[in-house]
C-alpha cells in the first residue's frame, strides 16, 4: 500500500475544505469583533491571538516532540502516528508566519519592551535577556531549531518511503537524543519569552515543562481525533485497532498526570514559599472571578481525564476516547487562557471576549487545512507499517 | 488422592494438552460454544484475548479503585486530624487546614493503598496460597511452564459428562486428553 487510496484522499480533501471554511468564518468573526472598535479592541485582539496561537503552535511542537520521542523509545503507539506527526510538524512554517502579529505588536503585549519599564533595580538585572533585539533574534533561533529538526525527520522518512531502504532514517535515530534535549530547551525558553514575560517581574523554573506537558497531551488528543476519523475509512479500519486507541489513551493518561503534577508542583512551591515576588501571579489567577476558570481547569484538565482514562473500556473504544480527547483539547484552551488572560486583567475576569472564542477557529481552521494538505501528499502507511501490523495481528490472534 | 468434600464426579476434570496456542484458542472457543462454563487454561506465557474467551472476569481494577479511594480518605483524614484537630501548629501563618500541603501525602497514600490492594487482591482472587491443586496429579502438566498449553474442563460444570466431554476434547487438536484425579 504505497499510494494513498481514493477514499482517504477524498476524506482529507473534505477535511481541508472544512478547515479553510472554519478558518475564514473564524477570521470574519474576529474581524467583526475588531471592527466594532479598532483602537479599543486592539489589545484584546492581541491577547486572544496570543493564546490561540500558543494552542495551535503547541500541536505543531507536540507533533515534533512525539516524532523524535518515537525514534528514542520505539513502540507500537508511534508507528501508526508517523504521518500524523509529520504532517503536524509540517505546519511550523505557517506558525512562523503567524508569529508576525505578535512580533509587530511587541510593545502592546510585553511590558518589558516599553520605554522605562526596566528602570527598577530588580528589572534592570533582567535586561540582558528581556530586550527587543535579543527577543527578536531568539524567535529565529527557536524556529530554526524546530524547523531543522522537522525537516530532518520528514526528509529521511520520505527517503525511506521512496527507496524502501529501512535504514534511510538511521541518522535520525542517532541524533534523536540531542534533538529532544534541544527541542525541550527551545520550548522552555520560547514560552518564557512569549508567555511568562507578560508579567516580567514573575518567574518560575517549572513554567516550561508545564507547557511541554500541555503540548504533549493536546497533541495526543488531536491524534486520537484524526485516527478515529481515518478509521471510518475501510482501508484503515483494521490499522487503527482498539489496541492502538488503548495505547493512545494510556499515553494521554500519563501526560494528563504529568501536566497535573507539574502545574500543581509550581503552585505548591510558590504557596509554601509565600514570598512577594512570586505569589501575585497566583493571587491574580485565583481571585476576582479567575478562580472560576481555575476550578474549571482542574475539573477538565485533571479530574475528568484522570477518572475516565483510568477505565480500560473507555481507552479501547474509539468513540468514547474521542469524547475524552475533546475534553482534553477544551482543557488546554482553559489552561492557556488562564495563564495568559490574567496578565492583562488584574482587575478580574468578566467573561470571555467574543474574539477569545473566534480566534482558536480562525487560526485552527488554516492549521487543520494545511495539516490535511500535508497528509494527502503522502501515503498514510508504508510497507513496513503494514508488515508490523500483520505481525501484531498474528500475535493477537 | 481424596477430595476434602464429597463430589458426585469421580474425577476433577479432563485435561487437554496442546503444543500450539492457536489450537488452544480454537478449543476454548468450541468449549464456550458448547455452553461449558467451568473451564480453565494454563499457558507458559500470557495470551491476549484468552481470558475473554474463557469468560473470565477480572475484579482487580475495581478493588484497586476502591483501595485508592480509601487511601485518599485515609491520607487526607490523617493530615486533617493531626494538623487541625489533634496538634495544630502555626506554620508560617498558614491556616491549620492547608489542603495544598495535604495533597502530596494524600496522593502518596492513594498510591500505597492502591498498589497494596492490587498485589493482595491479585493473590486472594487467584486463590493463593494453595499448597495442593489436582492438575499436578497429571505428570506432563509440568511442561506447562515451558512449552505446552493446557485446557481443562472441570467436572463441576453442569454440562460435564464423562464420555461426552472426553469425546469433545479428543476432537480438538490436542496431543493428549487425560483424566485429572481429585
CSV table of C-alpha atoms in Angstrom, one decimal, chain A residues 43-373:
chain,number,residue,atom,x,y,z
A,43,UNK,CA,-5.1,44.8,23.0
A,44,UNK,CA,-8.0,42.3,23.3
A,45,UNK,CA,-7.3,41.1,19.8
A,46,UNK,CA,-3.6,40.6,20.6
A,47,UNK,CA,-4.2,38.6,23.8
A,48,UNK,CA,-6.8,36.4,22.1
A,49,UNK,CA,-4.4,35.9,19.3
A,50,UNK,CA,-1.5,35.0,21.6
A,51,UNK,CA,-3.4,32.4,23.5
A,52,UNK,CA,-5.0,30.8,20.4
A,53,UNK,CA,-1.6,30.9,18.6
A,54,UNK,CA,0.1,29.1,21.5
A,55,UNK,CA,-2.6,26.4,21.4
A,56,UNK,CA,-2.0,25.6,17.8
A,57,UNK,CA,1.7,26.1,18.0
A,58,UNK,CA,1.5,23.5,20.8
A,59,UNK,CA,0.1,20.9,18.4
A,60,UNK,CA,3.0,21.6,15.9
A,61,UNK,CA,5.6,21.3,18.6
A,62,UNK,CA,3.9,18.4,20.3
A,63,UNK,CA,3.9,16.5,17.0
A,64,UNK,CA,7.7,17.2,16.6
A,65,UNK,CA,8.3,16.1,20.2
A,66,UNK,CA,6.5,12.8,19.8
A,67,UNK,CA,8.1,12.0,16.5
A,68,UNK,CA,11.6,12.5,18.0
A,69,UNK,CA,10.5,10.6,21.1
A,70,UNK,CA,9.3,7.6,19.0
A,71,UNK,CA,12.8,7.3,17.5
A,72,UNK,CA,14.2,7.1,21.0
A,73,UNK,CA,11.7,4.7,22.6
A,74,UNK,CA,10.2,2.8,19.6
A,75,UNK,CA,6.9,1.1,20.3
A,76,UNK,CA,3.7,0.3,18.7
A,77,UNK,CA,2.0,3.5,19.7
A,78,UNK,CA,4.0,5.6,17.3
A,79,UNK,CA,4.2,3.5,14.2
A,80,UNK,CA,0.7,4.5,13.0
A,81,UNK,CA,1.1,8.1,14.2
A,82,UNK,CA,4.1,8.7,12.0
A,83,UNK,CA,2.3,10.5,9.2
A,84,UNK,CA,0.0,12.4,11.5
A,85,UNK,CA,3.0,13.7,13.5
A,86,UNK,CA,5.0,14.6,10.4
A,87,UNK,CA,2.0,16.5,8.9
A,88,UNK,CA,1.6,18.2,12.3
A,89,UNK,CA,5.2,19.4,12.4
A,90,UNK,CA,4.8,20.4,8.8
A,91,UNK,CA,2.7,23.3,9.9
A,92,UNK,CA,5.7,25.0,11.6
A,93,UNK,CA,6.4,27.4,8.6
A,94,UNK,CA,2.8,28.6,8.8
A,95,UNK,CA,3.3,29.2,12.6
A,96,UNK,CA,6.5,31.2,11.9
A,97,UNK,CA,4.5,33.4,9.5
A,98,UNK,CA,1.7,33.7,12.0
A,99,UNK,CA,4.1,34.9,14.7
A,100,UNK,CA,4.3,38.2,12.8
A,101,UNK,CA,1.4,40.0,14.5
A,102,UNK,CA,2.9,39.1,17.9
A,103,UNK,CA,6.3,40.4,16.9
A,104,UNK,CA,4.9,43.6,15.3
A,105,UNK,CA,3.0,44.4,18.5
A,106,UNK,CA,5.7,43.6,21.0
A,107,UNK,CA,5.2,46.8,22.9
A,108,UNK,CA,1.5,46.4,23.3
A,109,UNK,CA,1.8,42.8,24.7
A,110,UNK,CA,5.1,42.8,26.6
A,111,UNK,CA,5.5,45.4,29.4
A,112,UNK,CA,9.3,45.0,29.5
A,113,UNK,CA,9.6,46.2,25.9
A,114,UNK,CA,8.1,49.6,26.8
A,115,UNK,CA,10.4,52.5,27.5
A,116,UNK,CA,11.2,53.0,31.1
A,117,UNK,CA,9.7,49.6,32.2
A,118,UNK,CA,13.1,48.2,33.1
A,119,UNK,CA,14.3,51.0,35.3
A,120,UNK,CA,13.8,49.4,38.7
A,121,UNK,CA,16.8,47.6,40.3
A,122,UNK,CA,15.2,44.2,40.0
A,123,UNK,CA,14.1,44.6,36.4
A,124,UNK,CA,17.5,46.1,35.5
A,125,UNK,CA,19.1,42.7,36.1
A,126,UNK,CA,16.8,41.1,33.5
A,127,UNK,CA,17.6,43.5,30.7
A,128,UNK,CA,20.3,41.2,29.4
A,129,UNK,CA,17.5,38.7,28.5
A,130,UNK,CA,14.4,40.8,28.1
A,131,UNK,CA,15.3,43.3,25.4
A,132,UNK,CA,13.8,43.8,22.0
A,133,UNK,CA,16.9,42.8,20.0
A,134,UNK,CA,17.5,39.6,21.9
A,135,UNK,CA,13.9,38.6,21.9
A,136,UNK,CA,13.6,39.0,18.2
A,137,UNK,CA,16.8,37.1,17.5
A,138,UNK,CA,15.6,34.3,19.7
A,139,UNK,CA,12.3,33.9,17.6
A,140,UNK,CA,14.6,32.8,14.8
A,141,UNK,CA,16.7,30.6,17.0
A,142,UNK,CA,13.7,28.7,18.3
A,143,UNK,CA,12.1,28.3,14.9
A,144,UNK,CA,15.4,27.5,13.4
A,145,UNK,CA,15.8,24.5,15.8
A,146,UNK,CA,12.3,23.3,15.3
A,147,UNK,CA,12.3,23.7,11.5
A,148,UNK,CA,15.7,22.0,11.2
A,149,UNK,CA,14.5,19.0,13.3
A,150,UNK,CA,11.2,18.8,11.4
A,151,UNK,CA,12.9,19.0,8.1
A,152,UNK,CA,15.5,16.3,9.0
A,153,UNK,CA,12.8,13.9,10.3
A,154,UNK,CA,10.5,14.4,7.3
A,155,UNK,CA,13.1,14.2,4.6
A,156,UNK,CA,14.6,11.0,6.0
A,157,UNK,CA,11.1,9.5,6.3
A,158,UNK,CA,10.3,10.4,2.7
A,159,UNK,CA,13.6,8.9,1.5
A,160,UNK,CA,12.6,5.7,3.4
A,161,UNK,CA,9.3,5.7,1.5
A,162,UNK,CA,10.7,6.3,-1.9
A,163,UNK,CA,13.8,4.0,-1.7
A,164,UNK,CA,12.2,1.4,0.5
A,165,UNK,CA,15.5,1.4,2.4
A,166,UNK,CA,14.6,0.7,6.1
A,167,UNK,CA,17.9,2.2,7.3
A,168,UNK,CA,17.3,5.5,5.5
A,169,UNK,CA,16.4,7.2,8.8
A,170,UNK,CA,19.2,5.7,10.9
A,171,UNK,CA,20.7,9.2,11.2
A,172,UNK,CA,17.6,10.4,12.8
A,173,UNK,CA,17.8,7.6,15.4
A,174,UNK,CA,21.4,8.6,16.1
A,175,UNK,CA,20.5,12.2,16.6
A,176,UNK,CA,17.2,11.8,18.3
A,177,UNK,CA,18.7,12.1,21.8
A,178,UNK,CA,20.4,15.5,21.2
A,179,UNK,CA,17.3,16.7,19.2
A,180,UNK,CA,14.8,16.0,22.0
A,181,UNK,CA,17.0,17.9,24.5
A,182,UNK,CA,17.4,20.8,22.1
A,183,UNK,CA,13.7,20.8,21.4
A,184,UNK,CA,12.6,20.9,25.1
A,185,UNK,CA,15.1,23.7,25.8
A,186,UNK,CA,13.8,25.7,22.9
A,187,UNK,CA,10.2,25.2,24.0
A,188,UNK,CA,11.1,26.2,27.6
A,189,UNK,CA,12.9,29.4,26.6
A,190,UNK,CA,10.3,30.2,23.9
A,191,UNK,CA,7.4,30.1,26.4
A,192,UNK,CA,9.4,32.2,28.9
A,193,UNK,CA,9.8,34.8,26.1
A,194,UNK,CA,6.3,34.6,24.7
A,195,UNK,CA,4.1,33.9,27.8
A,196,UNK,CA,6.0,34.2,31.1
A,197,UNK,CA,7.4,37.6,30.2
A,198,UNK,CA,3.9,39.1,30.0
A,199,UNK,CA,4.5,39.6,33.7
A,200,UNK,CA,8.2,40.2,33.7
A,201,UNK,CA,8.7,40.5,37.5
A,202,UNK,CA,7.5,37.0,38.0
A,203,UNK,CA,9.5,33.8,37.3
A,204,UNK,CA,9.1,30.1,37.7
A,205,UNK,CA,11.5,27.3,36.6
A,206,UNK,CA,8.6,24.9,36.3
A,207,UNK,CA,6.9,27.0,33.6
A,208,UNK,CA,8.5,25.5,30.5
A,209,UNK,CA,7.8,21.9,31.5
A,210,UNK,CA,4.1,22.7,32.1
A,211,UNK,CA,3.9,23.8,28.5
A,212,UNK,CA,5.8,20.8,27.3
A,213,UNK,CA,3.3,18.5,29.1
A,214,UNK,CA,0.3,20.6,27.9
A,215,UNK,CA,1.6,20.4,24.3
A,216,UNK,CA,2.0,16.7,24.7
A,217,UNK,CA,-1.5,15.9,25.9
A,218,UNK,CA,-3.1,18.2,23.4
A,219,UNK,CA,-1.2,16.6,20.5
A,220,UNK,CA,-2.2,13.1,21.7
A,221,UNK,CA,-5.9,14.2,21.9
A,222,UNK,CA,-5.6,15.7,18.4
A,223,UNK,CA,-4.1,12.4,17.1
A,224,UNK,CA,-7.0,10.4,18.7
A,225,UNK,CA,-9.5,12.6,16.8
A,226,UNK,CA,-7.6,12.1,13.5
A,227,UNK,CA,-7.2,8.3,14.0
A,228,UNK,CA,-10.8,7.9,14.9
A,229,UNK,CA,-11.8,9.9,11.8
A,230,UNK,CA,-9.5,8.0,9.4
A,231,UNK,CA,-10.7,4.8,10.9
A,232,UNK,CA,-14.1,5.3,9.3
A,233,UNK,CA,-12.3,4.6,6.0
A,234,UNK,CA,-12.4,0.8,5.4
A,235,UNK,CA,-8.7,0.9,4.4
A,236,UNK,CA,-7.7,2.0,7.9
A,237,UNK,CA,-10.4,0.3,10.0
A,238,UNK,CA,-8.0,-2.6,10.8
A,239,UNK,CA,-4.9,-0.4,11.1
A,240,UNK,CA,-6.4,1.8,13.9
A,241,UNK,CA,-7.5,-1.1,16.1
A,242,UNK,CA,-8.8,-0.9,19.6
A,243,UNK,CA,-5.2,-1.7,20.8
A,244,UNK,CA,-4.0,1.4,19.1
A,245,UNK,CA,-6.6,3.5,20.8
A,246,UNK,CA,-5.7,1.8,24.1
A,247,UNK,CA,-2.1,2.9,23.6
A,248,UNK,CA,-3.0,6.5,22.9
A,249,UNK,CA,-5.5,6.5,25.8
A,250,UNK,CA,-2.8,5.3,28.2
A,251,UNK,CA,-0.3,7.9,26.9
A,252,UNK,CA,-3.0,10.6,27.4
A,253,UNK,CA,-3.5,9.4,30.9
A,254,UNK,CA,0.3,9.6,31.6
A,255,UNK,CA,0.5,13.1,30.1
A,256,UNK,CA,-2.5,14.3,31.9
A,257,UNK,CA,-0.9,13.2,35.2
A,258,UNK,CA,2.4,14.8,34.1
A,259,UNK,CA,0.7,18.1,33.4
A,260,UNK,CA,-1.2,18.0,36.7
A,261,UNK,CA,2.0,17.1,38.6
A,262,UNK,CA,4.0,20.0,37.1
A,263,UNK,CA,1.1,22.5,37.4
A,264,UNK,CA,0.4,21.6,41.0
A,265,UNK,CA,4.1,21.5,41.9
A,266,UNK,CA,4.6,25.1,40.7
A,267,UNK,CA,1.6,26.2,42.8
A,268,UNK,CA,2.6,24.2,45.9
A,269,UNK,CA,6.2,25.6,45.9
A,270,UNK,CA,5.0,29.2,45.4
A,271,UNK,CA,2.3,28.7,48.0
A,272,UNK,CA,4.8,27.2,50.5
A,273,UNK,CA,7.5,29.9,49.9
A,274,UNK,CA,4.9,32.7,50.1
A,275,UNK,CA,7.3,35.4,49.0
A,276,UNK,CA,6.2,38.7,47.5
A,277,UNK,CA,7.9,38.3,44.1
A,278,UNK,CA,6.1,35.0,43.3
A,279,UNK,CA,2.7,35.0,44.9
A,280,UNK,CA,1.0,37.8,42.9
A,281,UNK,CA,0.9,35.6,39.8
A,282,UNK,CA,-1.3,33.1,41.6
A,283,UNK,CA,-3.3,35.8,43.5
A,284,UNK,CA,-4.3,37.3,40.2
A,285,UNK,CA,-5.3,33.9,38.9
A,286,UNK,CA,-7.3,32.7,41.9
A,287,UNK,CA,-9.4,35.8,42.7
A,288,UNK,CA,-11.7,38.3,41.1
A,289,UNK,CA,-13.5,35.7,39.0
A,290,UNK,CA,-10.4,34.0,37.7
A,291,UNK,CA,-10.8,31.3,40.3
A,292,UNK,CA,-13.8,30.0,38.4
A,293,UNK,CA,-11.6,29.5,35.3
A,294,UNK,CA,-9.0,27.8,37.6
A,295,UNK,CA,-11.7,25.4,39.0
A,296,UNK,CA,-12.9,24.6,35.5
A,297,UNK,CA,-9.3,23.9,34.6
A,298,UNK,CA,-8.8,21.5,37.5
A,299,UNK,CA,-12.0,19.6,36.6
A,300,UNK,CA,-11.4,19.5,32.8
A,301,UNK,CA,-7.6,19.2,32.8
A,302,UNK,CA,-7.2,16.8,35.7
A,303,UNK,CA,-10.3,15.3,37.3
A,304,UNK,CA,-12.3,14.1,34.2
A,305,UNK,CA,-9.3,12.8,32.2
A,306,UNK,CA,-8.0,11.1,35.3
A,307,UNK,CA,-11.3,9.4,36.1
A,308,UNK,CA,-12.2,8.5,32.5
A,309,UNK,CA,-8.8,7.4,31.2
A,310,UNK,CA,-8.4,5.1,34.2
A,311,UNK,CA,-11.0,2.8,32.6
A,312,UNK,CA,-9.8,0.3,30.0
A,313,UNK,CA,-13.2,0.1,28.3
A,314,UNK,CA,-13.1,3.8,27.5
A,315,UNK,CA,-9.5,3.7,26.2
A,316,UNK,CA,-10.3,0.7,23.9
A,317,UNK,CA,-13.3,2.3,22.2
A,318,UNK,CA,-12.5,5.0,19.7
A,319,UNK,CA,-15.8,6.8,20.0
A,320,UNK,CA,-15.5,7.0,23.8
A,321,UNK,CA,-11.9,8.1,23.6
A,322,UNK,CA,-12.9,10.8,21.2
A,323,UNK,CA,-15.1,12.3,23.9
A,324,UNK,CA,-12.1,12.4,26.3
A,325,UNK,CA,-9.9,13.9,23.6
A,326,UNK,CA,-12.4,16.7,23.2
A,327,UNK,CA,-12.4,17.4,26.9
A,328,UNK,CA,-8.6,17.5,26.9
A,329,UNK,CA,-8.5,20.0,24.0
A,330,UNK,CA,-11.0,22.2,25.7
A,331,UNK,CA,-9.0,22.0,28.9
A,332,UNK,CA,-5.8,23.0,27.0
A,333,UNK,CA,-7.7,26.2,25.9
A,334,UNK,CA,-8.7,26.9,29.5
A,335,UNK,CA,-5.1,26.3,30.6
A,336,UNK,CA,-3.6,28.8,28.1
A,337,UNK,CA,-6.4,31.3,28.7
A,338,UNK,CA,-5.9,31.1,32.4
A,339,UNK,CA,-2.1,31.5,32.1
A,340,UNK,CA,-2.3,34.5,29.7
A,341,UNK,CA,-5.6,36.3,30.3
A,342,UNK,CA,-5.0,37.5,33.9
A,343,UNK,CA,-1.7,39.2,32.8
A,344,UNK,CA,-4.0,41.7,31.1
A,345,UNK,CA,-6.9,41.6,33.6
A,346,UNK,CA,-5.6,42.1,37.1
A,347,UNK,CA,-8.9,43.7,37.8
A,348,UNK,CA,-10.7,40.4,37.3
A,349,UNK,CA,-12.4,38.0,34.9
A,350,UNK,CA,-15.5,39.4,33.3
A,351,UNK,CA,-16.3,36.5,30.9
A,352,UNK,CA,-14.6,35.7,27.7
A,353,UNK,CA,-14.5,38.3,24.9
A,354,UNK,CA,-16.0,37.4,21.5
A,355,UNK,CA,-12.6,37.2,20.0
A,356,UNK,CA,-11.4,34.7,22.6
A,357,UNK,CA,-14.0,32.3,21.2
A,358,UNK,CA,-13.5,33.1,17.5
A,359,UNK,CA,-9.7,33.2,17.4
A,360,UNK,CA,-8.9,29.5,18.0
A,361,UNK,CA,-11.2,28.7,15.0
A,362,UNK,CA,-9.6,31.4,12.9
A,363,UNK,CA,-6.1,30.1,13.4
A,364,UNK,CA,-7.1,26.5,13.8
A,365,UNK,CA,-9.0,26.3,10.5
A,366,UNK,CA,-6.0,27.2,8.5
A,367,UNK,CA,-3.8,25.0,10.7
A,368,UNK,CA,-6.0,21.9,10.1
A,369,UNK,CA,-6.3,22.7,6.3
A,370,UNK,CA,-2.5,22.7,6.0
A,371,UNK,CA,-2.3,19.6,8.1
A,372,UNK,CA,-4.8,17.8,5.8
A,373,UNK,CA,-3.0,19.0,2.7
